[in-house]
Amino acid sequence: MSPILPPVGWSRDDMARLAALDIADGSYVNLGIGIPELVAAHVPPGREVVFHTENGLLGVGPPPPAGLEDPELINAGKKPVTAVPGAAYFHHADSFAMIRGGHLDVSVLGAMQVSEKGDLANWSVGEPDAIPAVGGAMDLVAGVKTVLVLTEHTTKSGEPKLLRRCSFPLTGRGVVTRIYTNLAVVELTPEGFAALALAPGLSLKEVRRWTDAPLSDARPKRVRMCT
Amino acid sequence: MIDKRVESCAAAVADISHGATVMIGGFGEAGSPVELIHALIDRGARDLTIVSNNTGSGRVGLAALIAAGRVAKMICSYPRSANSTVFPELFRSRRIALELVPQGTLAERIRAGGAGIPAFYTPSAVGTILADGKESRVFDGREYIMECSIRADFALVRADRADRYGNLTYSKTARNFGPIMCTAADCSIVQVRTLSEPGEIDAEWVVTPGIFVQRVVHVANPQQESRLVREGVAYP
């Protein structure tokens, strides 16, 4: 029997576009591997955002045309990228001084689970046989003040990822600022999850059904009347 | 006269012995000193502790060193990646030890090692299982854990250009761990594409000053790890 799954809602590009809208002009931003990488293509016209990759480049540009890849010019996901005019290369200690020293404005990450306290789990499912690999995620959430999470609202089999408590090993405690899923934009408040926007056609009741923690309504009034 | 040039990779690694701690530069294949690692495999030293961000891919370079059974312990941040099968196999059968370190903490532990700092406090990993057993302390109301610096007997690094003093420049994101590893090893061994005359690397453009480098080997056409992996090459 196939699992019961939530509505499709927003596409990954929609999610990336919504996150990009919340990133201010002039920001220095680190994009995690996966869905977060899509944010770079959705910076609104008129804004300049400088992308950082922890393997030593500030000013990450789009992927190079086929055939022009340089194995010495890659991003944290080890994919070929380009460097924009005005970019800078640096070594790993400088790169993480940018992260841990509070110099970056925004970190965009994927998630396996987020708790209503803002705890993030995105590096290990904690199985004894798994190969643990953490990379730079713990440094990013500890050092960057604004942490945006881009993730599907549930797992592939329909299990909620927004929870009262994370069951997987944590990346950081109380670190998430805002979550962009295919179903909703959710703010972390001292009281827990609060919906800022819902995907078209969805009701709060429906999104709550796929959220394993209380979800309050923080939508602007004008929007609320329309749905 | 100071001349750090060594005629071959084999000569450069000839005194790396059993049980040595060796830092190996690179982030994925970018900056991985493939020729020096292959020379280390030929050298035969075993029971090595390797400090490197990843564990290599395919069966060349760092992955080949691990596959040859020479590595007792890995200290790294991300031991699994595409085409990485050697380390996972050995890890699951408990034939290799792993110290998993957040990437920024790894970089800072190496930097501190090179700067004579025995330990430092960081908020990274606080509240996670990677903080288990570590001393913690509160500064200005925030919790930090203590991390110890790392030093090594040797560092194997790939740079772009060197002169006989060991002054180095790097290529793009292949720089990554190279400069800090050179500072943190008793003997830093660097392979470079180009050897220059003193003065050809402008003093303003030197990335690693030669004082941090003990040996330089000229490898004009280094192998590209991803190409070797695609071609199914296994070293030796």
Short mmCIF file of N, CA, C and O in Angstrom, two decimals, chain B residues 77-196:
data_model
loop_
_atom_site.label_atom_id
_atom_site.label_comp_id
_atom_site.label_asym_id
_atom_site.label_seq_id
_atom_site.Cartn_x
_atom_site.Cartn_y
_atom_site.Cartn_z
N SER B 77 36.01 15.61 8.76
CA SER B 77 34.66 16.16 8.97
C SER B 77 33.62 15.46 8.12
O SER B 77 32.45 15.41 8.48
N TYR B 78 34.04 14.92 6.98
CA TYR B 78 33.03 14.37 6.05
C TYR B 78 33.58 13.13 5.36
O TYR B 78 34.08 13.20 4.24
N PRO B 79 33.51 11.97 6.06
CA PRO B 79 34.14 10.76 5.52
C PRO B 79 33.35 10.03 4.45
O PRO B 79 33.76 8.96 4.03
N ARG B 80 32.21 10.62 4.02
CA ARG B 80 31.51 9.91 2.94
C ARG B 80 31.18 10.92 1.87
O ARG B 80 30.84 12.07 2.15
N SER B 81 31.34 10.50 0.62
CA SER B 81 30.99 11.37 -0.49
C SER B 81 30.80 10.49 -1.71
O SER B 81 30.95 9.27 -1.62
N ALA B 82 30.45 11.10 -2.83
CA ALA B 82 30.22 10.33 -4.04
C ALA B 82 31.47 9.50 -4.36
O ALA B 82 32.59 9.97 -4.20
N ASN B 83 31.29 8.29 -4.78
CA ASN B 83 32.41 7.39 -5.15
C ASN B 83 33.32 7.05 -3.99
O ASN B 83 34.46 6.67 -4.17
N SER B 84 32.83 7.24 -2.77
CA SER B 84 33.65 6.90 -1.61
C SER B 84 33.12 5.59 -1.02
O SER B 84 32.08 5.57 -0.39
N THR B 85 33.84 4.50 -1.27
CA THR B 85 33.39 3.19 -0.78
C THR B 85 34.42 2.54 0.13
O THR B 85 34.07 1.73 0.97
N VAL B 86 35.69 2.91 -0.03
CA VAL B 86 36.76 2.24 0.72
C VAL B 86 36.61 2.48 2.22
O VAL B 86 36.59 1.55 3.02
N PHE B 87 36.48 3.76 2.61
CA PHE B 87 36.38 4.05 4.02
C PHE B 87 35.13 3.44 4.66
O PHE B 87 35.24 2.79 5.71
N PRO B 88 33.94 3.61 4.04
CA PRO B 88 32.75 3.02 4.66
C PRO B 88 32.88 1.51 4.92
O PRO B 88 32.48 1.04 5.98
N GLU B 89 33.48 0.78 3.97
CA GLU B 89 33.65 -0.66 4.15
C GLU B 89 34.51 -0.97 5.37
O GLU B 89 34.15 -1.79 6.22
N LEU B 90 35.66 -0.30 5.47
CA LEU B 90 36.58 -0.56 6.59
C LEU B 90 35.97 -0.11 7.91
O LEU B 90 36.16 -0.75 8.95
N PHE B 91 35.24 1.01 7.87
CA PHE B 91 34.64 1.54 9.10
C PHE B 91 33.58 0.58 9.63
O PHE B 91 33.54 0.30 10.83
N ARG B 92 32.75 0.05 8.72
CA ARG B 92 31.68 -0.85 9.15
C ARG B 92 32.24 -2.15 9.72
O ARG B 92 31.65 -2.73 10.61
N SER B 93 33.40 -2.58 9.20
CA SER B 93 33.99 -3.81 9.72
C SER B 93 35.01 -3.50 10.83
O SER B 93 35.80 -4.35 11.20
N ARG B 94 34.96 -2.27 11.33
CA ARG B 94 35.77 -1.83 12.48
C ARG B 94 37.27 -2.00 12.26
O ARG B 94 38.02 -2.30 13.19
N ARG B 95 37.70 -1.82 11.03
CA ARG B 95 39.13 -1.93 10.76
C ARG B 95 39.81 -0.57 10.66
O ARG B 95 40.99 -0.48 10.33
N ILE B 96 39.04 0.50 10.91
CA ILE B 96 39.63 1.84 10.91
C ILE B 96 38.87 2.69 11.92
O ILE B 96 37.65 2.55 12.08
N ALA B 97 39.60 3.52 12.64
CA ALA B 97 38.97 4.39 13.64
C ALA B 97 38.65 5.74 13.01
O ALA B 97 39.29 6.16 12.05
N LEU B 98 37.63 6.40 13.57
CA LEU B 98 37.22 7.70 13.04
C LEU B 98 37.05 8.69 14.19
O LEU B 98 36.37 8.39 15.17
N GLU B 99 37.67 9.85 14.05
CA GLU B 99 37.36 10.98 14.94
C GLU B 99 36.66 12.01 14.07
O GLU B 99 37.29 12.64 13.21
N LEU B 100 35.35 12.15 14.29
CA LEU B 100 34.56 13.06 13.46
C LEU B 100 34.58 14.45 14.09
O LEU B 100 34.27 14.61 15.27
N VAL B 101 34.92 15.45 13.28
CA VAL B 101 35.10 16.81 13.79
C VAL B 101 34.35 17.77 12.87
O VAL B 101 34.48 17.69 11.65
N PRO B 102 33.55 18.68 13.43
CA PRO B 102 32.94 19.69 12.57
C PRO B 102 34.02 20.42 11.75
O PRO B 102 35.11 20.68 12.27
N GLN B 103 33.70 20.74 10.51
CA GLN B 103 34.73 21.23 9.59
C GLN B 103 35.44 22.50 10.09
O GLN B 103 36.65 22.64 9.94
N GLY B 104 34.67 23.41 10.68
CA GLY B 104 35.29 24.64 11.19
C GLY B 104 36.17 24.37 12.40
O GLY B 104 37.20 25.01 12.59
N THR B 105 35.74 23.42 13.23
CA THR B 105 36.55 23.04 14.38
C THR B 105 37.82 22.34 13.91
O THR B 105 38.90 22.58 14.45
N LEU B 106 37.71 21.52 12.87
CA LEU B 106 38.90 20.87 12.30
C LEU B 106 39.89 21.92 11.81
O LEU B 106 41.09 21.88 12.13
N ALA B 107 39.39 22.89 11.05
CA ALA B 107 40.26 23.94 10.53
C ALA B 107 40.91 24.72 11.67
O ALA B 107 42.11 25.02 11.64
N GLU B 108 40.12 25.05 12.69
CA GLU B 108 40.64 25.86 13.79
C GLU B 108 41.61 25.07 14.66
O GLU B 108 42.59 25.62 15.18
N ARG B 109 41.36 23.77 14.82
CA ARG B 109 42.30 22.93 15.59
C ARG B 109 43.66 22.88 14.88
O ARG B 109 44.71 22.86 15.52
N ILE B 110 43.62 22.82 13.55
CA ILE B 110 44.88 22.81 12.78
C ILE B 110 45.54 24.19 12.87
O ILE B 110 46.75 24.31 13.11
N ARG B 111 44.74 25.25 12.70
CA ARG B 111 45.29 26.61 12.77
C ARG B 111 45.94 26.83 14.13
O ARG B 111 47.06 27.35 14.25
N ALA B 112 45.23 26.40 15.21
CA ALA B 112 45.75 26.59 16.55
C ALA B 112 47.06 25.79 16.72
O ALA B 112 48.03 26.29 17.31
N GLY B 113 47.08 24.57 16.17
CA GLY B 113 48.29 23.76 16.25
C GLY B 113 49.48 24.47 15.64
O GLY B 113 50.60 24.43 16.17
N GLY B 114 49.25 25.15 14.55
CA GLY B 114 50.32 25.86 13.87
C GLY B 114 50.71 27.14 14.55
O GLY B 114 51.78 27.70 14.28
N ALA B 115 49.84 27.65 15.43
CA ALA B 115 50.07 28.94 16.07
C ALA B 115 50.50 28.79 17.52
O ALA B 115 50.56 29.79 18.25
N GLY B 116 50.74 27.54 17.97
CA GLY B 116 51.21 27.34 19.33
C GLY B 116 50.13 27.49 20.38
O GLY B 116 50.41 27.78 21.54
N ILE B 117 48.86 27.30 19.97
CA ILE B 117 47.74 27.42 20.90
C ILE B 117 47.24 26.01 21.22
O ILE B 117 46.81 25.30 20.32
N PRO B 118 47.33 25.56 22.49
CA PRO B 118 47.01 24.16 22.78
C PRO B 118 45.53 23.83 22.71
O PRO B 118 45.16 22.69 22.44
N ALA B 119 44.66 24.80 22.98
CA ALA B 119 43.22 24.52 23.00
C ALA B 119 42.47 25.84 22.90
O ALA B 119 43.05 26.91 23.08
N PHE B 120 41.17 25.75 22.59
CA PHE B 120 40.36 26.96 22.48
C PHE B 120 38.91 26.59 22.76
O PHE B 120 38.56 25.40 22.78
N TYR B 121 38.06 27.59 22.95
CA TYR B 121 36.63 27.36 23.17
C TYR B 121 35.84 27.77 21.94
O TYR B 121 36.14 28.79 21.32
N THR B 122 34.83 26.95 21.60
CA THR B 122 33.99 27.24 20.45
C THR B 122 32.55 26.85 20.74
O THR B 122 32.30 25.89 21.48
N PRO B 123 31.59 27.58 20.15
CA PRO B 123 30.18 27.19 20.33
C PRO B 123 29.76 26.07 19.37
O PRO B 123 28.69 25.49 19.55
N SER B 124 30.58 25.77 18.34
CA SER B 124 30.19 24.74 17.38
C SER B 124 30.07 23.40 18.09
O SER B 124 30.94 23.02 18.86
N ALA B 125 28.98 22.70 17.82
CA ALA B 125 28.69 21.36 18.35
C ALA B 125 28.14 21.36 19.77
O ALA B 125 27.81 20.30 20.30
N VAL B 126 28.01 22.54 20.40
CA VAL B 126 27.39 22.58 21.72
C VAL B 126 25.96 22.03 21.61
O VAL B 126 25.24 22.34 20.67
N GLY B 127 25.58 21.17 22.55
CA GLY B 127 24.23 20.60 22.53
C GLY B 127 24.08 19.41 21.59
O GLY B 127 22.96 18.94 21.38
N THR B 128 25.19 18.94 21.02
CA THR B 128 25.14 17.79 20.11
C THR B 128 25.98 16.65 20.68
O THR B 128 26.76 16.84 21.61
N ILE B 129 25.87 15.47 20.04
CA ILE B 129 26.63 14.32 20.53
C ILE B 129 28.14 14.52 20.33
O ILE B 129 28.94 13.87 20.98
N LEU B 130 28.53 15.44 19.44
CA LEU B 130 29.97 15.67 19.24
C LEU B 130 30.57 16.50 20.38
O LEU B 130 31.78 16.72 20.41
N ALA B 131 29.72 16.97 21.30
CA ALA B 131 30.25 17.67 22.48
C ALA B 131 30.37 16.74 23.68
O ALA B 131 30.89 17.15 24.72
N ASP B 132 29.92 15.50 23.53
CA ASP B 132 29.94 14.56 24.65
C ASP B 132 31.35 14.41 25.22
O ASP B 132 32.31 14.18 24.47
N GLY B 133 31.48 14.53 26.52
CA GLY B 133 32.76 14.31 27.18
C GLY B 133 33.71 15.48 27.09
O GLY B 133 34.84 15.40 27.58
N LYS B 134 33.29 16.57 26.45
CA LYS B 134 34.21 17.71 26.32
C LYS B 134 33.95 18.74 27.41
O LYS B 134 32.81 18.97 27.80
N GLU B 135 35.03 19.34 27.87
CA GLU B 135 34.92 20.38 28.88
C GLU B 135 34.12 21.55 28.32
O GLU B 135 34.34 21.95 27.17
N SER B 136 33.18 22.09 29.10
CA SER B 136 32.44 23.24 28.60
C SER B 136 32.53 24.39 29.59
O SER B 136 32.83 24.20 30.78
N ARG B 137 32.31 25.58 29.09
CA ARG B 137 32.45 26.77 29.92
C ARG B 137 31.55 27.86 29.36
O ARG B 137 31.35 27.93 28.14
N VAL B 138 31.03 28.69 30.24
CA VAL B 138 30.13 29.76 29.81
C VAL B 138 30.88 31.08 29.79
O VAL B 138 31.56 31.43 30.76
N PHE B 139 30.84 31.77 28.66
CA PHE B 139 31.39 33.12 28.55
C PHE B 139 30.24 34.05 28.16
O PHE B 139 29.53 33.78 27.17
N ASP B 140 30.07 35.13 28.88
CA ASP B 140 29.01 36.10 28.57
C ASP B 140 27.66 35.42 28.35
O ASP B 140 26.93 35.77 27.42
N GLY B 141 27.37 34.42 29.15
CA GLY B 141 26.05 33.79 29.09
C GLY B 141 25.87 32.75 28.01
O GLY B 141 24.78 32.18 27.87
N ARG B 142 26.92 32.48 27.22
CA ARG B 142 26.79 31.48 26.17
C ARG B 142 27.73 30.30 26.44
O ARG B 142 28.85 30.51 26.90
N GLU B 143 27.25 29.09 26.12
CA GLU B 143 28.04 27.90 26.39
C GLU B 143 29.01 27.61 25.24
O GLU B 143 28.65 27.72 24.06
N TYR B 144 30.23 27.22 25.60
CA TYR B 144 31.26 26.86 24.63
C TYR B 144 31.89 25.54 25.07
O TYR B 144 31.88 25.21 26.25
N ILE B 145 32.45 24.78 24.10
CA ILE B 145 33.20 23.58 24.48
C ILE B 145 34.68 23.80 24.14
O ILE B 145 35.03 24.56 23.25
N MET B 146 35.52 23.08 24.90
CA MET B 146 36.96 23.20 24.66
C MET B 146 37.39 22.18 23.61
O MET B 146 37.00 21.02 23.66
N GLU B 147 38.17 22.64 22.66
CA GLU B 147 38.73 21.76 21.62
C GLU B 147 40.25 21.90 21.64
O GLU B 147 40.77 23.01 21.78
N CYS B 148 40.94 20.77 21.51
CA CYS B 148 42.40 20.78 21.53
C CYS B 148 42.96 20.95 20.12
O CYS B 148 42.37 20.47 19.15
N SER B 149 44.10 21.58 20.02
CA SER B 149 44.72 21.78 18.72
C SER B 149 45.27 20.46 18.19
O SER B 149 45.38 19.47 18.92
N ILE B 150 45.57 20.42 16.90
CA ILE B 150 46.15 19.24 16.27
C ILE B 150 47.49 19.65 15.65
O ILE B 150 47.58 20.68 14.98
N ARG B 151 48.50 18.81 15.90
CA ARG B 151 49.75 18.95 15.16
C ARG B 151 50.04 17.62 14.48
O ARG B 151 49.44 16.59 14.81
N ALA B 152 50.93 17.64 13.50
CA ALA B 152 51.25 16.41 12.78
C ALA B 152 52.75 16.30 12.58
O ALA B 152 53.47 17.30 12.68
N ASP B 153 53.19 15.07 12.33
CA ASP B 153 54.60 14.88 12.00
C ASP B 153 54.89 15.40 10.59
O ASP B 153 55.93 15.99 10.33
N PHE B 154 53.93 15.15 9.70
CA PHE B 154 54.11 15.56 8.29
C PHE B 154 52.80 16.15 7.76
O PHE B 154 51.72 15.79 8.21
N ALA B 155 52.92 17.03 6.79
CA ALA B 155 51.76 17.47 6.01
C ALA B 155 52.09 17.23 4.54
O ALA B 155 53.22 17.49 4.09
N LEU B 156 51.12 16.68 3.81
CA LEU B 156 51.24 16.54 2.36
C LEU B 156 50.25 17.51 1.72
O LEU B 156 49.05 17.42 1.98
N VAL B 157 50.74 18.43 0.93
CA VAL B 157 49.93 19.53 0.43
C VAL B 157 50.19 19.73 -1.06
O VAL B 157 51.32 19.49 -1.53
N ARG B 158 49.15 20.14 -1.79
CA ARG B 158 49.36 20.52 -3.18
C ARG B 158 49.14 22.02 -3.32
O ARG B 158 48.10 22.53 -2.91
N ALA B 159 50.13 22.68 -3.90
CA ALA B 159 49.99 24.11 -4.17
C ALA B 159 50.21 24.32 -5.67
O ALA B 159 50.42 23.36 -6.42
N ASP B 160 50.13 25.56 -6.12
CA ASP B 160 50.28 25.82 -7.55
C ASP B 160 51.73 26.16 -7.91
O ASP B 160 52.29 25.63 -8.85
N ARG B 161 52.35 27.02 -7.09
CA ARG B 161 53.66 27.54 -7.45
C ARG B 161 54.52 27.65 -6.19
O ARG B 161 53.99 27.95 -5.11
N ALA B 162 55.80 27.39 -6.34
CA ALA B 162 56.72 27.55 -5.21
C ALA B 162 58.06 28.04 -5.72
O ALA B 162 58.40 27.87 -6.89
N ASP B 163 58.84 28.65 -4.82
CA ASP B 163 60.25 28.91 -5.11
C ASP B 163 61.10 28.08 -4.15
O ASP B 163 60.54 27.35 -3.31
N ARG B 164 62.42 28.18 -4.26
CA ARG B 164 63.25 27.28 -3.44
C ARG B 164 63.16 27.58 -1.95
O ARG B 164 63.52 26.77 -1.12
N TYR B 165 62.65 28.75 -1.57
CA TYR B 165 62.42 29.06 -0.16
C TYR B 165 61.16 28.39 0.39
O TYR B 165 60.91 28.41 1.59
N GLY B 166 60.33 27.86 -0.52
CA GLY B 166 59.07 27.26 -0.07
C GLY B 166 57.91 28.24 -0.02
O GLY B 166 56.83 27.90 0.48
N ASN B 167 58.10 29.45 -0.53
CA ASN B 167 56.96 30.37 -0.66
C ASN B 167 55.95 29.76 -1.63
O ASN B 167 56.33 29.24 -2.68
N LEU B 168 54.65 29.84 -1.27
CA LEU B 168 53.64 29.16 -2.09
C LEU B 168 52.51 30.08 -2.52
O LEU B 168 52.11 30.98 -1.78
N THR B 169 51.97 29.80 -3.70
CA THR B 169 50.65 30.29 -4.09
C THR B 169 49.81 29.06 -4.47
O THR B 169 50.34 28.00 -4.76
N TYR B 170 48.50 29.25 -4.45
CA TYR B 170 47.58 28.14 -4.68
C TYR B 170 46.68 28.45 -5.88
O TYR B 170 46.72 29.55 -6.44
N SER B 171 45.84 27.48 -6.24
CA SER B 171 44.90 27.68 -7.34
C SER B 171 43.46 27.60 -6.83
O SER B 171 43.04 26.55 -6.33
N LYS B 172 42.77 28.71 -6.88
CA LYS B 172 41.32 28.79 -6.60
C LYS B 172 40.95 28.05 -5.31
O LYS B 172 41.58 28.24 -4.30
N THR B 173 39.89 27.20 -5.39
CA THR B 173 39.45 26.54 -4.15
C THR B 173 40.29 25.31 -3.82
O THR B 173 39.98 24.57 -2.89
N ALA B 174 41.38 25.09 -4.56
CA ALA B 174 42.32 24.03 -4.18
C ALA B 174 43.21 24.48 -3.02
O ALA B 174 44.01 23.71 -2.50
N ARG B 175 43.07 25.73 -2.59
CA ARG B 175 43.85 26.23 -1.45
C ARG B 175 43.40 25.55 -0.15
O ARG B 175 44.22 25.07 0.61
N ASN B 176 42.12 25.56 0.09
CA ASN B 176 41.43 25.01 1.27
C ASN B 176 42.31 24.79 2.52
O ASN B 176 42.67 25.75 3.19
N PHE B 177 42.68 23.56 2.83
CA PHE B 177 43.40 23.29 4.08
C PHE B 177 44.93 23.47 3.95
O PHE B 177 45.64 23.37 4.94
N GLY B 178 45.44 23.67 2.72
CA GLY B 178 46.89 23.69 2.50
C GLY B 178 47.64 24.66 3.40
O GLY B 178 48.57 24.26 4.12
N PRO B 179 47.27 25.95 3.40
CA PRO B 179 48.05 26.92 4.18
C PRO B 179 48.08 26.60 5.67
O PRO B 179 49.14 26.74 6.31
N ILE B 180 46.96 26.17 6.25
CA ILE B 180 46.99 25.92 7.70
C ILE B 180 47.72 24.62 8.02
O ILE B 180 48.40 24.52 9.03
N MET B 181 47.61 23.61 7.15
CA MET B 181 48.33 22.36 7.41
C MET B 181 49.84 22.58 7.36
O MET B 181 50.59 22.00 8.16
N CYS B 182 50.29 23.44 6.43
CA CYS B 182 51.73 23.73 6.37
C CYS B 182 52.24 24.29 7.69
O CYS B 182 53.39 24.04 8.08
N THR B 183 51.38 25.03 8.40
CA THR B 183 51.85 25.63 9.66
C THR B 183 51.87 24.63 10.81
O THR B 183 52.53 24.88 11.82
N ALA B 184 51.11 23.54 10.69
CA ALA B 184 50.84 22.67 11.85
C ALA B 184 51.63 21.36 11.83
O ALA B 184 51.40 20.50 12.67
N ALA B 185 52.52 21.17 10.85
CA ALA B 185 53.29 19.93 10.78
C ALA B 185 54.77 20.21 11.01
O ALA B 185 55.28 21.27 10.64
N ASP B 186 55.46 19.24 11.62
CA ASP B 186 56.91 19.39 11.80
C ASP B 186 57.61 19.45 10.46
O ASP B 186 58.61 20.13 10.30
N CYS B 187 57.08 18.67 9.49
CA CYS B 187 57.68 18.66 8.16
C CYS B 187 56.58 18.76 7.11
O CYS B 187 55.81 17.82 6.93
N SER B 188 56.48 19.89 6.46
CA SER B 188 55.45 20.08 5.43
C SER B 188 56.05 19.86 4.05
O SER B 188 57.06 20.47 3.69
N ILE B 189 55.42 18.94 3.32
CA ILE B 189 55.91 18.53 2.00
C ILE B 189 54.88 18.98 0.97
O ILE B 189 53.70 18.62 1.06
N VAL B 190 55.32 19.75 -0.01
CA VAL B 190 54.38 20.38 -0.93
C VAL B 190 54.72 20.02 -2.36
O VAL B 190 55.87 20.15 -2.78
N GLN B 191 53.72 19.53 -3.11
CA GLN B 191 53.92 19.34 -4.55
C GLN B 191 53.34 20.53 -5.28
O GLN B 191 52.27 21.02 -4.94
N VAL B 192 54.07 21.01 -6.28
CA VAL B 192 53.63 22.19 -7.02
C VAL B 192 53.74 21.96 -8.53
O VAL B 192 54.59 21.21 -8.99
N ARG B 193 52.85 22.64 -9.25
CA ARG B 193 52.87 22.57 -10.72
C ARG B 193 54.06 23.31 -11.29
O ARG B 193 54.65 22.90 -12.27
N THR B 194 54.38 24.43 -10.67
CA THR B 194 55.41 25.30 -11.23
C THR B 194 56.44 25.67 -10.18
O THR B 194 56.07 26.04 -9.07
N LEU B 195 57.73 25.55 -10.54
CA LEU B 195 58.80 26.04 -9.68
C LEU B 195 59.29 27.37 -10.25
O LEU B 195 59.54 27.49 -11.45
N SER B 196 59.40 28.35 -9.38
CA SER B 196 59.80 29.69 -9.82
C SER B 196 61.13 30.07 -9.21
O SER B 196 61.53 29.52 -8.18
#
